[in-house]
Short mmCIF file of C-alpha atoms in Angstrom, two decimals:
data_model
loop_
_atom_site.label_atom_id
_atom_site.label_comp_id
_atom_site.label_asym_id
_atom_site.label_seq_id
_atom_site.Cartn_x
_atom_site.Cartn_y
_atom_site.Cartn_z
CA MET A 239 114.35 158.31 81.77
CA SER A 240 111.78 155.66 80.76
CA GLN A 241 113.63 155.08 77.48
CA GLU A 242 116.82 154.47 79.46
CA ILE A 243 114.97 151.93 81.60
CA MET A 244 113.89 149.99 78.51
CA GLN A 245 117.38 150.11 77.01
CA ASP A 246 118.83 148.81 80.28
CA ALA A 247 116.28 145.98 80.24
CA ILE A 248 117.15 145.16 76.61
CA GLY A 249 120.85 145.21 77.43
CA THR A 250 120.35 142.78 80.30
CA ALA A 251 118.33 140.48 78.06
CA GLN A 252 120.95 140.60 75.31
CA ARG A 253 123.74 139.65 77.69
CA TYR A 254 121.72 136.68 78.90
CA ILE A 255 120.92 135.63 75.32
CA ALA A 256 124.57 135.87 74.28
CA GLU A 257 125.62 133.68 77.19
CA HIS A 258 123.01 130.94 76.67
CA THR A 259 122.53 130.83 72.89
CA PRO A 260 125.62 128.75 71.98
CA GLU A 261 124.52 125.79 74.09
CA VAL A 262 120.86 126.03 73.12
CA ALA A 263 121.66 126.29 69.39
CA THR A 264 123.11 122.76 69.34
CA ALA A 265 120.35 121.12 71.40
CA PRO A 266 119.13 117.81 69.88
CA MET A 267 115.44 118.75 69.68
CA ARG A 268 115.95 122.10 67.92
CA GLN A 269 114.05 122.47 64.67
CA ARG A 270 116.17 122.30 61.54
CA TYR A 271 114.32 124.69 59.22
CA HIS A 272 111.46 126.20 61.23
CA PHE A 273 111.75 129.57 62.95
CA MET A 274 112.75 129.57 66.64
CA GLY A 275 114.00 132.07 69.18
CA PRO A 276 117.69 132.01 70.16
CA CYS A 277 116.88 130.64 73.62
CA GLY A 278 114.13 130.75 76.22
CA TRP A 279 110.41 130.74 75.52
CA ILE A 280 108.55 132.06 72.46
CA ASN A 281 104.86 132.11 71.59
CA ASP A 282 102.76 134.39 69.35
CA PRO A 283 104.21 135.83 66.13
CA ASN A 284 103.99 139.63 66.31
CA GLY A 285 104.56 142.53 63.93
CA LEU A 286 105.09 140.43 60.82
CA ILE A 287 105.99 142.83 58.02
CA TYR A 288 108.01 143.19 54.84
CA TYR A 289 109.98 146.37 55.55
CA ARG A 290 112.88 147.90 53.62
CA GLY A 291 113.42 144.79 51.54
CA GLN A 292 113.46 142.28 54.39
CA TYR A 293 111.03 140.12 56.29
CA HIS A 294 110.75 141.19 59.93
CA PHE A 295 109.41 138.68 62.44
CA PHE A 296 108.77 139.86 65.99
CA TYR A 297 107.52 137.41 68.59
CA GLN A 298 106.48 136.97 72.19
CA PHE A 299 109.68 136.16 74.03
CA ASN A 300 110.90 135.33 77.51
CA PRO A 301 114.66 135.15 77.12
CA TYR A 302 115.27 134.11 80.72
CA SER A 303 113.35 130.85 80.89
CA ALA A 304 111.89 128.10 78.74
CA PHE A 305 108.50 128.87 80.30
CA TRP A 306 106.12 131.78 79.80
CA SER A 307 106.78 134.93 81.85
CA GLN A 308 107.59 138.69 81.55
CA MET A 309 106.93 139.10 77.86
CA HIS A 310 109.45 140.86 75.62
CA TRP A 311 109.38 141.21 71.83
CA GLY A 312 112.09 139.19 70.12
CA HIS A 313 113.13 140.24 66.61
CA ALA A 314 114.70 138.61 63.56
CA VAL A 315 115.08 139.48 59.87
CA SER A 316 115.35 137.36 56.75
CA ASN A 317 115.49 137.60 52.97
CA ASP A 318 113.53 134.37 52.44
CA MET A 319 111.78 133.49 55.75
CA LEU A 320 114.14 130.51 56.11
CA HIS A 321 117.56 131.97 56.91
CA TRP A 322 117.28 134.25 59.91
CA THR A 323 119.47 136.85 61.57
CA HIS A 324 118.47 137.50 65.17
CA LEU A 325 118.48 141.18 66.11
CA PRO A 326 118.41 142.78 69.57
CA VAL A 327 115.22 142.49 71.58
CA ALA A 328 112.82 145.14 70.25
CA LEU A 329 110.63 145.70 73.32
CA ALA A 330 111.12 144.97 77.01
CA PRO A 331 108.87 145.66 80.01
CA SER A 332 109.80 149.07 81.41
CA GLU A 333 106.69 151.22 82.03
CA SER A 334 103.84 151.35 84.50
CA TYR A 335 101.54 150.01 81.75
CA ASP A 336 103.71 147.00 80.73
CA GLN A 337 105.97 146.19 83.67
CA HIS A 338 105.03 143.04 85.59
CA PRO A 339 106.52 139.53 85.95
CA GLN A 340 103.25 138.01 84.74
CA GLY A 341 102.63 140.70 82.15
CA GLY A 342 104.82 142.75 79.88
CA CYS A 343 104.72 143.60 76.20
CA PHE A 344 101.98 141.34 74.87
CA SER A 345 101.07 140.66 71.24
CA GLY A 346 100.46 143.16 68.47
CA SER A 347 101.33 144.14 64.92
CA ALA A 348 103.48 146.46 62.80
CA ILE A 349 102.95 149.04 60.09
CA GLU A 350 105.15 151.42 58.10
CA LYS A 351 104.35 155.14 57.99
CA ASP A 352 106.57 157.77 56.34
CA GLY A 353 109.47 155.33 56.31
CA ARG A 354 109.27 154.67 60.05
CA LEU A 355 108.27 151.36 61.59
CA TYR A 356 105.48 151.46 64.16
CA LEU A 357 104.75 148.63 66.59
CA LEU A 358 101.31 148.50 68.22
CA TYR A 359 101.22 146.18 71.21
CA THR A 360 99.28 145.34 74.35
CA GLY A 361 100.86 146.42 77.60
CA THR A 362 99.90 144.26 80.58
CA ALA A 363 100.58 145.34 84.15
CA ASN A 364 99.20 145.00 87.65
CA ASN A 365 99.32 148.16 89.73
CA GLY A 366 97.10 146.91 92.52
CA HIS A 367 93.83 146.76 90.57
CA GLY A 368 94.25 143.40 88.89
CA PHE A 369 95.76 142.91 85.45
CA GLU A 370 95.18 145.87 83.18
CA GLN A 371 95.65 145.71 79.42
CA THR A 372 96.10 148.76 77.20
CA GLN A 373 97.21 149.39 73.62
CA ASN A 374 100.55 151.11 73.11
CA ILE A 375 102.98 152.26 70.43
CA ALA A 376 106.71 152.05 69.84
CA VAL A 377 108.47 153.68 66.87
CA SER A 378 111.75 153.07 65.02
CA ASP A 379 113.63 155.00 62.33
CA ASP A 380 115.89 152.08 61.41
CA GLY A 381 113.62 149.07 62.05
CA VAL A 382 115.92 147.83 64.84
CA HIS A 383 115.90 150.25 67.77
CA PHE A 384 112.51 151.27 69.15
CA SER A 385 111.26 154.00 71.46
CA LYS A 386 107.98 153.81 73.28
CA TYR A 387 105.61 156.69 72.58
CA GLU A 388 105.44 159.18 75.45
CA GLY A 389 101.67 159.39 75.06
CA ASN A 390 101.12 155.70 75.83
CA PRO A 391 98.68 154.13 76.45
CA VAL A 392 96.93 155.23 73.27
CA ILE A 393 93.83 153.06 73.83
CA GLU A 394 92.33 151.91 77.12
CA PRO A 395 89.51 149.41 77.64
CA PRO A 396 86.10 150.94 76.92
CA GLU A 397 83.24 150.77 79.37
CA GLY A 398 81.88 147.26 79.82
CA VAL A 399 85.09 145.53 78.70
CA PRO A 400 87.08 143.81 81.48
CA HIS A 401 90.55 145.36 81.69
CA ASP A 402 92.20 141.93 81.51
CA PHE A 403 90.38 140.92 78.28
CA PHE A 404 91.50 143.64 75.88
CA ARG A 405 94.48 142.76 73.73
CA ASP A 406 96.36 141.94 70.52
CA PRO A 407 95.85 144.93 68.17
CA LYS A 408 96.12 144.25 64.42
CA VAL A 409 96.59 147.43 62.38
CA TRP A 410 96.15 148.35 58.70
CA GLU A 411 95.85 151.44 56.49
CA HIS A 412 93.06 152.39 54.08
CA GLU A 413 92.87 155.57 52.04
CA GLY A 414 95.00 157.57 54.42
CA SER A 415 93.31 156.42 57.61
CA TYR A 416 94.48 153.74 60.03
CA TYR A 417 92.36 151.00 61.56
CA LEU A 418 92.98 148.38 64.18
CA VAL A 419 91.00 145.52 65.61
CA CYS A 420 91.39 144.27 69.19
CA GLY A 421 90.17 141.10 70.86
CA ALA A 422 87.96 141.76 73.87
CA GLN A 423 85.13 140.46 76.00
CA LYS A 424 81.77 141.95 76.84
CA SER A 425 79.04 140.36 78.95
CA GLY A 426 81.09 137.17 79.04
CA LYS A 427 81.20 136.83 75.25
CA ALA A 428 83.91 137.45 72.68
CA VAL A 429 83.91 140.69 70.69
CA ALA A 430 86.24 142.33 68.19
CA LEU A 431 86.52 146.09 68.64
CA LEU A 432 87.36 148.41 65.74
CA TYR A 433 89.30 151.67 66.16
CA ARG A 434 90.53 154.26 63.67
CA SER A 435 93.09 157.06 63.53
CA THR A 436 94.57 159.60 61.16
CA ASP A 437 98.11 159.50 62.59
CA LEU A 438 98.56 156.14 64.42
CA LEU A 439 98.90 158.04 67.71
CA HIS A 440 95.38 159.27 68.47
CA TRP A 441 92.64 156.65 68.24
CA SER A 442 88.87 156.69 68.52
CA PHE A 443 86.48 153.81 68.93
CA PHE A 444 84.61 153.15 65.67
CA ASN A 445 82.35 150.15 66.18
CA VAL A 446 82.00 146.58 67.34
CA LEU A 447 83.36 144.90 64.23
CA PHE A 448 82.09 141.45 65.07
CA GLU A 449 80.74 139.69 68.14
CA SER A 450 79.89 136.22 69.39
CA ARG A 451 76.49 135.24 70.68
CA GLY A 452 78.26 132.65 72.80
CA GLU A 453 78.82 130.01 70.13
CA TRP A 454 82.35 131.29 69.45
CA GLY A 455 83.63 131.51 72.99
CA TYR A 456 84.36 134.13 75.60
CA MET A 457 87.49 135.74 74.09
CA TRP A 458 89.14 136.03 70.66
CA GLU A 459 92.91 136.10 70.94
CA CYS A 460 95.14 137.55 68.24
CA PRO A 461 92.37 138.68 65.86
CA ASP A 462 93.37 139.42 62.28
CA PHE A 463 91.20 141.14 59.68
CA PHE A 464 92.09 141.64 56.04
CA PRO A 465 90.78 141.62 52.45
CA LEU A 466 91.34 138.50 50.36
CA GLY A 467 90.02 138.30 46.82
CA ASN A 468 86.74 140.19 46.82
CA LYS A 469 85.92 139.30 50.43
CA TRP A 470 87.10 140.12 53.94
CA VAL A 471 88.46 137.52 56.36
CA PHE A 472 88.44 137.54 60.16
CA ILE A 473 90.79 135.07 61.86
CA CYS A 474 91.22 134.45 65.58
CA SER A 475 92.17 131.88 68.19
CA PRO A 476 89.01 131.50 70.28
CA MET A 477 88.95 130.74 73.98
CA GLY A 478 86.15 128.53 75.26
CA VAL A 479 85.20 126.51 72.15
CA GLY A 480 86.80 123.13 72.81
CA GLU A 481 89.61 121.93 70.59
CA ARG A 482 89.52 124.69 67.98
CA THR A 483 92.88 126.47 67.86
CA THR A 484 92.18 128.85 64.97
CA VAL A 485 88.93 129.67 63.19
CA TYR A 486 88.12 131.94 60.26
CA PHE A 487 85.10 133.84 58.98
CA VAL A 488 84.66 135.05 55.40
CA GLY A 489 82.22 137.82 54.55
CA ASP A 490 81.76 141.49 53.73
CA PHE A 491 82.99 144.64 55.45
CA ASP A 492 81.56 148.15 55.25
CA TYR A 493 84.06 150.97 55.87
CA GLU A 494 81.19 153.43 56.31
CA THR A 495 79.65 151.65 59.28
CA GLY A 496 82.59 149.55 60.49
CA THR A 497 80.58 146.33 60.43
CA PHE A 498 81.49 142.85 59.24
CA VAL A 499 78.94 140.20 58.20
CA TYR A 500 80.21 136.69 57.55
CA THR A 501 78.69 133.94 55.43
CA VAL A 502 81.32 131.17 55.61
CA THR A 503 83.30 129.87 58.57
CA GLY A 504 85.85 127.13 59.04
CA GLU A 505 88.98 125.93 60.82
CA LEU A 506 92.25 127.19 59.44
CA ASP A 507 94.28 124.31 60.87
CA TRP A 508 92.80 121.20 62.48
CA GLY A 509 95.96 120.19 64.34
CA HIS A 510 96.79 120.86 67.96
CA ASP A 511 99.78 123.14 67.35
CA PHE A 512 98.70 126.15 65.31
CA TYR A 513 97.82 129.16 67.45
CA ALA A 514 97.72 132.96 67.24
CA PRO A 515 98.35 133.18 63.47
CA GLN A 516 99.15 136.55 61.96
CA THR A 517 99.03 137.47 58.28
CA PHE A 518 100.81 140.08 56.20
CA VAL A 519 101.35 140.96 52.54
CA ASP A 520 104.83 140.70 51.04
CA ALA A 521 106.45 142.31 48.00
CA GLN A 522 104.94 139.63 45.74
CA ASN A 523 101.47 140.59 46.99
CA ARG A 524 101.04 137.23 48.67
CA ARG A 525 98.94 137.04 51.81
CA LEU A 526 101.23 135.03 54.12
CA VAL A 527 100.28 133.47 57.45
CA VAL A 528 102.52 132.38 60.32
CA ALA A 529 101.46 130.77 63.61
CA TRP A 530 102.92 129.61 66.91
CA ALA A 531 103.42 125.84 66.84
CA ASN A 532 101.95 125.08 70.25
CA ALA A 533 98.86 125.54 72.39
CA TRP A 534 97.75 126.70 75.85
CA ASP A 535 97.09 124.77 79.03
CA TRP A 536 93.37 125.62 79.05
CA MET A 537 92.76 123.56 75.90
CA PRO A 538 91.15 120.13 76.44
CA PHE A 539 93.85 118.19 74.56
CA TRP A 540 96.79 119.98 76.19
CA LYS A 541 99.34 117.97 78.17
CA ASP A 542 102.31 120.32 78.35
CA TRP A 543 104.70 122.19 76.07
CA GLY A 544 107.05 119.29 75.59
CA PRO A 545 110.49 118.36 76.91
CA THR A 546 112.54 121.05 75.13
CA TYR A 547 112.61 123.13 78.33
CA ARG A 548 115.38 120.76 79.42
CA GLU A 549 117.44 122.19 76.57
CA GLY A 550 116.75 125.81 77.54
CA TRP A 551 114.17 126.65 74.89
CA CYS A 552 110.51 126.20 74.02
CA GLY A 553 108.48 127.15 70.97
CA SER A 554 108.75 127.50 67.21
CA PHE A 555 106.63 128.74 64.33
CA CYS A 556 104.87 126.67 61.70
CA ILE A 557 106.28 127.02 58.21
CA PRO A 558 105.10 130.30 56.59
CA ARG A 559 102.14 129.61 54.32
CA VAL A 560 100.40 131.31 51.41
CA LEU A 561 96.76 131.94 52.23
CA GLU A 562 94.21 131.77 49.41
CA LEU A 563 90.45 132.15 49.03
CA ARG A 564 88.81 129.30 47.13
CA GLU A 565 85.81 129.62 44.83
CA ASP A 566 83.53 128.24 47.55
CA LEU A 567 84.81 131.01 49.87
CA THR A 568 86.72 128.60 52.10
CA LEU A 569 90.41 129.15 52.83
CA SER A 570 93.41 127.04 51.93
CA MET A 571 97.09 127.45 52.72
CA MET A 572 100.26 125.86 51.42
CA PRO A 573 103.95 126.25 52.32
CA ILE A 574 105.87 129.11 50.75
CA GLU A 575 107.69 128.20 47.53
CA GLU A 576 110.98 129.46 49.03
CA LEU A 577 111.19 126.15 50.90
CA SER A 578 112.25 124.49 47.64
CA ALA A 579 115.70 126.06 48.04
CA LEU A 580 116.35 123.79 51.03
CA LYS A 581 115.32 120.56 49.30
CA ASP A 582 117.58 118.10 47.50
CA GLU A 583 116.75 116.64 44.09
CA GLY A 584 114.73 113.94 45.80
CA ASN A 585 113.29 110.67 44.60
CA GLN A 586 110.09 109.74 42.82
CA ILE A 587 107.98 106.59 42.63
CA ALA A 588 105.28 106.46 39.98
CA GLN A 589 102.93 104.17 41.88
CA LEU A 590 102.64 102.11 45.06
CA GLN A 591 99.91 99.57 45.64
CA VAL A 592 99.24 99.43 49.38
CA GLY A 593 97.52 96.40 50.88
CA ASN A 594 96.92 95.09 54.38
CA SER A 595 100.61 94.46 55.00
CA ILE A 596 103.00 97.27 55.91
CA SER A 597 104.88 99.04 53.13
CA SER A 598 107.85 101.24 53.98
CA LEU A 599 108.81 104.54 52.39
CA SER A 600 112.07 106.44 52.59
CA ALA A 601 112.46 110.23 52.74
CA GLY A 602 115.78 111.84 53.56
CA ASP A 603 116.92 110.81 57.01
CA GLY A 604 113.32 110.17 58.07
CA ILE A 605 113.33 113.27 60.28
CA SER A 606 113.74 116.39 58.14
CA TYR A 607 111.97 115.85 54.83
CA GLU A 608 109.09 116.54 52.48
CA LEU A 609 106.83 113.70 51.38
CA ALA A 610 104.14 114.19 48.72
CA PHE A 611 101.79 111.71 47.09
CA THR A 612 98.41 111.43 45.46
CA ILE A 613 95.71 108.96 46.50
CA ASP A 614 93.94 107.55 43.44
CA LEU A 615 90.36 107.39 44.66
CA THR A 616 89.05 105.70 41.50
CA ARG A 617 91.08 102.54 42.10
CA SER A 618 91.28 102.50 45.88
CA ASP A 619 88.66 100.40 47.68
CA ALA A 620 90.06 100.19 51.22
CA ALA A 621 88.11 101.42 54.23
CA TRP A 622 91.06 103.52 55.30
CA LEU A 623 94.74 104.21 54.79
CA GLU A 624 97.05 104.30 57.78
CA LEU A 625 100.18 106.41 57.44
CA ASN A 626 102.69 106.23 60.29
CA LEU A 627 105.37 108.91 60.53
CA ARG A 628 108.48 109.08 62.73
CA CYS A 629 108.26 105.33 63.34
CA GLY A 630 110.66 103.57 65.65
CA SER A 631 110.94 101.81 69.01
CA GLY A 632 107.28 100.83 68.73
CA ARG A 633 106.17 104.46 68.48
CA ALA A 634 104.76 106.58 65.65
CA LEU A 635 102.59 109.54 64.77
CA ARG A 636 99.55 107.77 63.34
CA CYS A 637 97.59 109.39 60.52
CA ARG A 638 94.39 107.80 59.26
CA PHE A 639 92.63 108.67 56.01
CA ASP A 640 89.20 107.12 56.54
CA PHE A 641 87.50 106.85 53.15
CA ALA A 642 84.40 105.09 54.49
CA LYS A 643 83.62 107.88 56.97
CA ALA A 644 85.23 110.76 55.02
CA ASN A 645 87.37 111.92 57.91
CA MET A 646 91.01 112.20 58.86
CA SER A 647 92.79 111.90 62.19
CA VAL A 648 96.32 112.44 63.45
CA GLY A 649 97.09 110.68 66.74
CA ARG A 650 100.14 111.12 68.92
CA ASP A 651 99.20 109.21 72.07
CA ASN A 652 102.01 106.77 71.34
CA ALA A 653 104.14 109.06 69.23
CA ASP A 654 107.05 109.97 71.46
CA GLY A 655 106.36 108.94 75.06
CA TRP A 656 105.51 112.54 75.82
CA SER A 657 102.72 114.01 73.71
CA GLU A 658 99.02 113.21 73.81
CA GLY A 659 95.89 113.90 71.79
CA THR A 660 94.32 113.16 68.42
CA SER A 661 93.19 115.80 65.96
CA HIS A 662 90.21 115.18 63.66
CA SER A 663 88.97 116.78 60.45
CA PRO A 664 86.75 116.08 57.47
CA LEU A 665 88.37 114.41 54.47
CA PRO A 666 87.30 116.01 51.16
CA LEU A 667 86.46 113.15 48.80
CA THR A 668 83.66 114.37 46.56
CA GLU A 669 85.24 117.05 44.37
CA SER A 670 87.92 115.00 42.60
CA ASP A 671 89.04 111.50 41.67
CA GLU A 672 92.27 111.99 43.56
CA LEU A 673 93.50 113.42 46.84
CA GLU A 674 96.83 115.21 47.13
CA VAL A 675 98.83 114.97 50.36
CA LEU A 676 101.93 116.96 51.32
CA ILE A 677 103.89 116.33 54.53
CA LEU A 678 106.63 118.47 56.08
CA SER A 679 108.56 116.77 58.86
CA ASP A 680 111.13 118.49 61.05
CA GLN A 681 112.96 117.51 64.21
CA SER A 682 110.01 118.31 66.50
CA SER A 683 106.99 118.84 64.26
CA VAL A 684 104.92 117.40 61.43
CA GLU A 685 102.62 119.44 59.17
CA ILE A 686 100.19 117.65 56.86
CA PHE A 687 98.50 119.47 53.95
CA VAL A 688 95.59 117.74 52.18
CA ASP A 689 93.76 118.77 49.01
CA GLY A 690 95.95 121.77 48.27
CA GLY A 691 95.89 122.96 51.88
CA ARG A 692 92.13 122.88 52.26
CA ILE A 693 92.71 120.60 55.26
CA VAL A 694 95.85 121.03 57.40
CA HIS A 695 97.01 119.29 60.58
CA SER A 696 100.00 120.77 62.45
CA MET A 697 101.31 118.65 65.30
CA ASN A 698 104.41 118.73 67.46
CA ILE A 699 106.21 115.46 68.08
CA PHE A 700 109.28 115.16 70.29
CA ALA A 701 110.68 111.94 68.88
CA GLY A 702 114.20 110.56 69.15
CA GLN A 703 116.69 110.21 66.33
CA ASP A 704 115.87 106.50 66.03
CA GLN A 705 112.28 107.34 65.08
CA ASN A 706 112.89 107.81 61.38
CA GLY A 707 110.64 105.32 59.63
CA ILE A 708 107.63 105.89 57.35
CA GLU A 709 105.01 103.14 56.99
CA VAL A 710 101.74 102.81 55.09
CA LYS A 711 99.06 100.16 55.33
CA ALA A 712 95.54 99.74 53.92
CA HIS A 713 92.65 98.20 55.82
CA ARG A 714 89.96 96.05 54.23
CA GLY A 715 91.08 96.64 50.67
CA GLU A 716 93.78 98.37 48.67
CA VAL A 717 94.94 101.94 48.17
CA TYR A 718 96.85 103.20 45.15
CA LEU A 719 99.38 105.96 45.77
CA THR A 720 100.74 107.75 42.71
CA ASP A 721 103.38 110.41 42.03
CA ILE A 722 105.20 109.73 45.31
CA ARG A 723 107.92 112.37 45.77
CA THR A 724 110.39 112.65 48.62
CA HIS A 725 112.96 115.34 49.38
CA SER A 726 115.45 115.77 52.17
CA ILE A 727 115.33 119.25 53.71
CA ARG A 728 118.65 120.58 54.90
CA THR A 729 119.29 122.31 58.19
CA VAL A 730 119.38 126.11 58.19
CA ALA A 731 122.17 127.83 60.10
CA GLU A 732 120.87 130.75 62.13
CA VAL A 733 122.85 133.95 62.69
CA PHE A 734 122.87 135.22 66.25
#
């Protein structure tokens, strides 16, 4: 009977999606080449996996409104992570452990076992005792239609962990055993709890994988834990640590004791719109990372989720990125090479000398494009370089490369008449005589990659079609830009 309830809920959602998708698909602010849901609200990427020769993206989804509520799992498949076919909703609230208007099927992950696809997710419900979060399983034989396990919940909050701070399981396999890490809270501080199983259905608590002493907040959302190079990496979106949207820790993991000790930490993305990233390994053995391009209302820089709710949708994902471990044990990430298939032949300028008067650049239609250049640090003597993107009507997203102070900022207080906030990061200047910059602009977002993705700023911007200019200007000196390359990026047609 419970399976019938979920199928009825999925059927209702699909009818709503079919009715509203045609109008939403042509909305002016829709992204042109970034992943989005067909309509309604989306947030965290879930269950990212390469399964049976296709990329499967699941995601937190409210099909009925452009605001967060009653979480479902949306589902889409792709051969290249650019062209997407939207499949039926994979999970819908239907059980005592995941049925509530302000709860539902929260975030989780996916894994293949014996040819079947398993989804592990957090069920959130309120049965008169406050919100209760548990870990649950759904299984599919075809990767499209899922059944919730009759033995759910498979993991409940352990003693000392508040039942509303226990979520987002990330699962992996090692030598025939299965492990998962969950974000939780204990004594008001963030902890990551490690569980293990022999069959994915019966789980036992193993150890506290990693815990905060208070310096890393009171909750770690969407934790991810994986090997990279000869090290292990823990990634999370921390609550209660100011403007940090995603942080990482690099160190060593012991399978015998279930403990993780880190030696290096950093920010994965310094922008305001990179949250709840999830990684997975594809057929090329790349460690790929995808994140929700937005943030939550409890963050100090947050204003709102933008005006796209007027068009019946809200939320997209950042471009999928390849994650790499550098020699100094810091992380870097760059866009997937598949993006090249959407680019035109482009244009190239060997050199541009930028002074204290504005110089203009051209890239595609000024909205959907790639812009790359190198800053020649040996010949540049300016205090800073100002790069303004999506310029028009007196507005722009203002990027500053401050050479005197070795920092970078991306400000959107006057970017679109809607957004607010300025992101800040270090600017790496000491390791090379040049600094490479790559910019991806789409209808409602800009992603800036510096020094091979060592520094990244992801920011949403809800600018009009007339905001299509690119301007550069140096302050108190000159800046030499070399190898300037621009490409138009064409719009991807989604299949619904």
